[in-house]
PDB file of C-alpha atoms and ligand atoms in Angstrom:
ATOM      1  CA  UNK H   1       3.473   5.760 -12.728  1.00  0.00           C
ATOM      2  CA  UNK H   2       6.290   7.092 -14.859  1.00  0.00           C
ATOM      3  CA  UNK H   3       6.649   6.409 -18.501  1.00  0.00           C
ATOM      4  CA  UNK H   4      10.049   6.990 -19.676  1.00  0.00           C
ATOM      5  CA  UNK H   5      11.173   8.915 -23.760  1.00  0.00           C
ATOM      6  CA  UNK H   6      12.195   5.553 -24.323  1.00  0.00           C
ATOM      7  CA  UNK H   7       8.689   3.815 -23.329  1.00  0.00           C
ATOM      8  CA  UNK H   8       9.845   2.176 -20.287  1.00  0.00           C
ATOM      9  CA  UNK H   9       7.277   1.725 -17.722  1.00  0.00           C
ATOM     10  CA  UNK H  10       8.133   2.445 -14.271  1.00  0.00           C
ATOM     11  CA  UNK H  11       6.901   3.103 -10.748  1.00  0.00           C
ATOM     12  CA  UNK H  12       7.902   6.317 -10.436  1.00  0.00           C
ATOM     13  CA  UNK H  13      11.013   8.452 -12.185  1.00  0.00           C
ATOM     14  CA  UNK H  14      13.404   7.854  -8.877  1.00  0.00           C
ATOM     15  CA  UNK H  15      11.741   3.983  -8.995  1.00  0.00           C
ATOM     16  CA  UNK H  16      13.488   2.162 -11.575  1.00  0.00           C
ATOM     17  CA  UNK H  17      12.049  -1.008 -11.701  1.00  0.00           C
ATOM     18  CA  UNK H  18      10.372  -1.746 -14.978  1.00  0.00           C
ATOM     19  CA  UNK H  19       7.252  -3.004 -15.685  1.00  0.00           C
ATOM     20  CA  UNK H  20       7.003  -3.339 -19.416  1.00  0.00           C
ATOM     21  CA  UNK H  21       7.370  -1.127 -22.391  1.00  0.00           C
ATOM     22  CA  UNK H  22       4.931   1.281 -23.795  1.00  0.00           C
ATOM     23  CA  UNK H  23       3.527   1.207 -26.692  1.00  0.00           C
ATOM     24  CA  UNK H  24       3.973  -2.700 -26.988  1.00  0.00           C
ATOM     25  CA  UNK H  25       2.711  -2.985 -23.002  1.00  0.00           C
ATOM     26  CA  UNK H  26      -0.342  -1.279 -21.421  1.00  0.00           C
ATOM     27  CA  UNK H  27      -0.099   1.028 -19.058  1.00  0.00           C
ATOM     28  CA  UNK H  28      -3.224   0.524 -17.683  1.00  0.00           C
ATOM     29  CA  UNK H  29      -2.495  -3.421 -17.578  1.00  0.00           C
ATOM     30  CA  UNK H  30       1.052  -2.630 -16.299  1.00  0.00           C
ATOM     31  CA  UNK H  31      -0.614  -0.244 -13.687  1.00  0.00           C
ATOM     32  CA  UNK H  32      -3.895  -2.861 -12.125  1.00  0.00           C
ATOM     33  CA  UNK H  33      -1.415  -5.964 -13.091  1.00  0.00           C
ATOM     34  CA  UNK H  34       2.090  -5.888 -12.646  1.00  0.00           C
ATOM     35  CA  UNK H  35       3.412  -7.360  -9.380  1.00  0.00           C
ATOM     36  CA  UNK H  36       5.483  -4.401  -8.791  1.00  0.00           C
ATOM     37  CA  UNK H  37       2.339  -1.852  -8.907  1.00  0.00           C
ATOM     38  CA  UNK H  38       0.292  -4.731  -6.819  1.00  0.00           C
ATOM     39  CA  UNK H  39       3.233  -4.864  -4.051  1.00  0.00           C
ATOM     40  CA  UNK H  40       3.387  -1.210  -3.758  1.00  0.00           C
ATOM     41  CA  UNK H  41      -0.325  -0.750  -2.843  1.00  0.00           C
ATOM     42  CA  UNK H  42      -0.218  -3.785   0.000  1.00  0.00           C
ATOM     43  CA  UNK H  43       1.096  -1.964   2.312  1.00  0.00           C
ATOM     44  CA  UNK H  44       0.938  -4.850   4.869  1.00  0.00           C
ATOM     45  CA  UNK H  45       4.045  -6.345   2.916  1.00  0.00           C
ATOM     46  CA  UNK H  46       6.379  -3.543   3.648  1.00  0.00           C
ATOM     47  CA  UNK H  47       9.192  -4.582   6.115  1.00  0.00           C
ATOM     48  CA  UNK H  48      10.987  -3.293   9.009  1.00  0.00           C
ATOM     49  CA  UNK H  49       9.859  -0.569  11.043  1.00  0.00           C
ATOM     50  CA  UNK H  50       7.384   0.592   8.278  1.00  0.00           C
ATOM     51  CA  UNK H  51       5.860  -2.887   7.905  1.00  0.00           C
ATOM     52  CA  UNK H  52       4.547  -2.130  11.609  1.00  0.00           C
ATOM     53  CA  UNK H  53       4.240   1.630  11.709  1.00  0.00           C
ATOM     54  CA  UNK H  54       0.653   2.207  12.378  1.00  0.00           C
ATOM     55  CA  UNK H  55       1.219   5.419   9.817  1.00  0.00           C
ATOM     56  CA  UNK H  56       1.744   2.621   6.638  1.00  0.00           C
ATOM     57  CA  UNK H  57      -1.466   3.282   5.137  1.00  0.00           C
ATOM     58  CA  UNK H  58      -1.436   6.795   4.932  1.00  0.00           C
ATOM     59  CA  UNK H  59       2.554   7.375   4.442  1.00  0.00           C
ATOM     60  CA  UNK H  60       4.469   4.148   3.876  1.00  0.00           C
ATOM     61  CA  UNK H  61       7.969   5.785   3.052  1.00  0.00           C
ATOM     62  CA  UNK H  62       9.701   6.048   0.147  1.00  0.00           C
ATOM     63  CA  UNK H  63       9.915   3.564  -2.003  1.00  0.00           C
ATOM     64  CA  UNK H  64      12.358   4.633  -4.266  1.00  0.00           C
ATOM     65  CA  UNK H  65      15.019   5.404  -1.446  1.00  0.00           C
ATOM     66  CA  UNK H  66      14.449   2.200   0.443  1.00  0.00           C
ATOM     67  CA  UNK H  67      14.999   0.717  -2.910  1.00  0.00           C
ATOM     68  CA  UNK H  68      17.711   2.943  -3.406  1.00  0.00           C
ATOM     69  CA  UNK H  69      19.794   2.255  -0.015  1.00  0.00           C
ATOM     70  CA  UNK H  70      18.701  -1.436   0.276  1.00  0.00           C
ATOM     71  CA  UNK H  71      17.888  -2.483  -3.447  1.00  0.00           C
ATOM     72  CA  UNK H  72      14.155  -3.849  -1.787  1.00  0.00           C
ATOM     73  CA  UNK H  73      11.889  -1.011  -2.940  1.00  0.00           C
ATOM     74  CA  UNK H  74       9.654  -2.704   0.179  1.00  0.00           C
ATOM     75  CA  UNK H  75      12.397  -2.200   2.628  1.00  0.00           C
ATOM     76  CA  UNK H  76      11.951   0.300   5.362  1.00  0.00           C
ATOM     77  CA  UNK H  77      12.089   4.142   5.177  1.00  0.00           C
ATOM     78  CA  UNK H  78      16.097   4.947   5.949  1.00  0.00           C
ATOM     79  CA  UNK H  79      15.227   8.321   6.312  1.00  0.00           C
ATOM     80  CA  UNK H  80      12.134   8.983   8.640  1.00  0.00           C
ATOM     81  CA  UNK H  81      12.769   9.628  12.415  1.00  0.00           C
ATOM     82  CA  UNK H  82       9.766   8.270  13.621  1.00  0.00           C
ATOM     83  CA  UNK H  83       9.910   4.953  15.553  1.00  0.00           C
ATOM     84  CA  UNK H  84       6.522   3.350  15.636  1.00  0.00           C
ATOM     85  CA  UNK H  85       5.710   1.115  18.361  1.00  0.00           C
ATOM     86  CA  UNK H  86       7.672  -2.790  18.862  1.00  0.00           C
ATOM     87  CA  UNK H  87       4.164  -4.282  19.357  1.00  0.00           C
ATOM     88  CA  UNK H  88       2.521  -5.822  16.403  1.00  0.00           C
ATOM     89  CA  UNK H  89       0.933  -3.959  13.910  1.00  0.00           C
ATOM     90  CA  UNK H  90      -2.316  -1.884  14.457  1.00  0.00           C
ATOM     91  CA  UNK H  91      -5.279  -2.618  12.055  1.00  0.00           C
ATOM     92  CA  UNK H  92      -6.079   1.122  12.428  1.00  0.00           C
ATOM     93  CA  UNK H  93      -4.742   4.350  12.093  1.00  0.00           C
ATOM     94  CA  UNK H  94      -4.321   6.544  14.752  1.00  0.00           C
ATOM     95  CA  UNK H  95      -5.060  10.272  14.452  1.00  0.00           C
ATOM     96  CA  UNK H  96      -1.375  12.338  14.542  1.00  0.00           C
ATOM     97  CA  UNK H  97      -0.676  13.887  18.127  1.00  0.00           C
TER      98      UNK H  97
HETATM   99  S1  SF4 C 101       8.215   6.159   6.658  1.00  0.00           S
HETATM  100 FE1  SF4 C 101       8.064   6.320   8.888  1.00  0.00          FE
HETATM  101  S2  SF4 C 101       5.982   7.136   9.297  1.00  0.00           S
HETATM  102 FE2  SF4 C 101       6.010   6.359   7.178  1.00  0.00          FE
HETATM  103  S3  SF4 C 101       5.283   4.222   7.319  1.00  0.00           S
HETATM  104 FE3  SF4 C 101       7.536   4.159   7.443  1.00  0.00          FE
HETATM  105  S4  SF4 C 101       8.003   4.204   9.656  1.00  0.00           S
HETATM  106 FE4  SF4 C 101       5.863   4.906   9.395  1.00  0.00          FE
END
């Protein structure tokens, strides 16, 4: 969570989607409540290759550059190299090689 000097309640600093305004909005209601914070910890609802990377759990990408590049902050990763597997998703994670 990032609050910004002028109150604005964000994601993160590179994630600017807001959520409210501090002091008039909670943080802590803007953090357990606001569909923004609630998408960002599903991680079944990200897309593309990280929506079936069996790594989503534990990594799931940057948000703020998929949101960046694509202007979906639950768009895929345009940066990482890895290329999970075409198959449907995994329920588990798999140890790292
Ligand atoms: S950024 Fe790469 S490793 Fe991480 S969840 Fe997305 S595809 Fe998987």
């Amino acid at each position: 969570m990032f609050v910004g000097h002028t109150g604005v309640i964000q994601p993160s600093g590179f994630l600017s989607l807001p959520c409210g305004r501090y002091p008039e909005a909670s943080v802590v209601d803007a953090y357990q409540r606001h569909p923004i914070f609630l998408a960002l910890r599903e991680p079944d609802r990200l897309k593309g290759k990280c929506g079936r990377c069996p790594f989503r759990r534990v990594c799931g990408g940057s948000r703020a550059r998929a949101y960046a590049m694509t202007g979906d902050m639950l768009a895929e990763e345009p940066d990482c190299t890895y290329e999970p597997p075409a198959e449907a998703r995994a329920n588990q994670t798999p140890m790292p090689p």
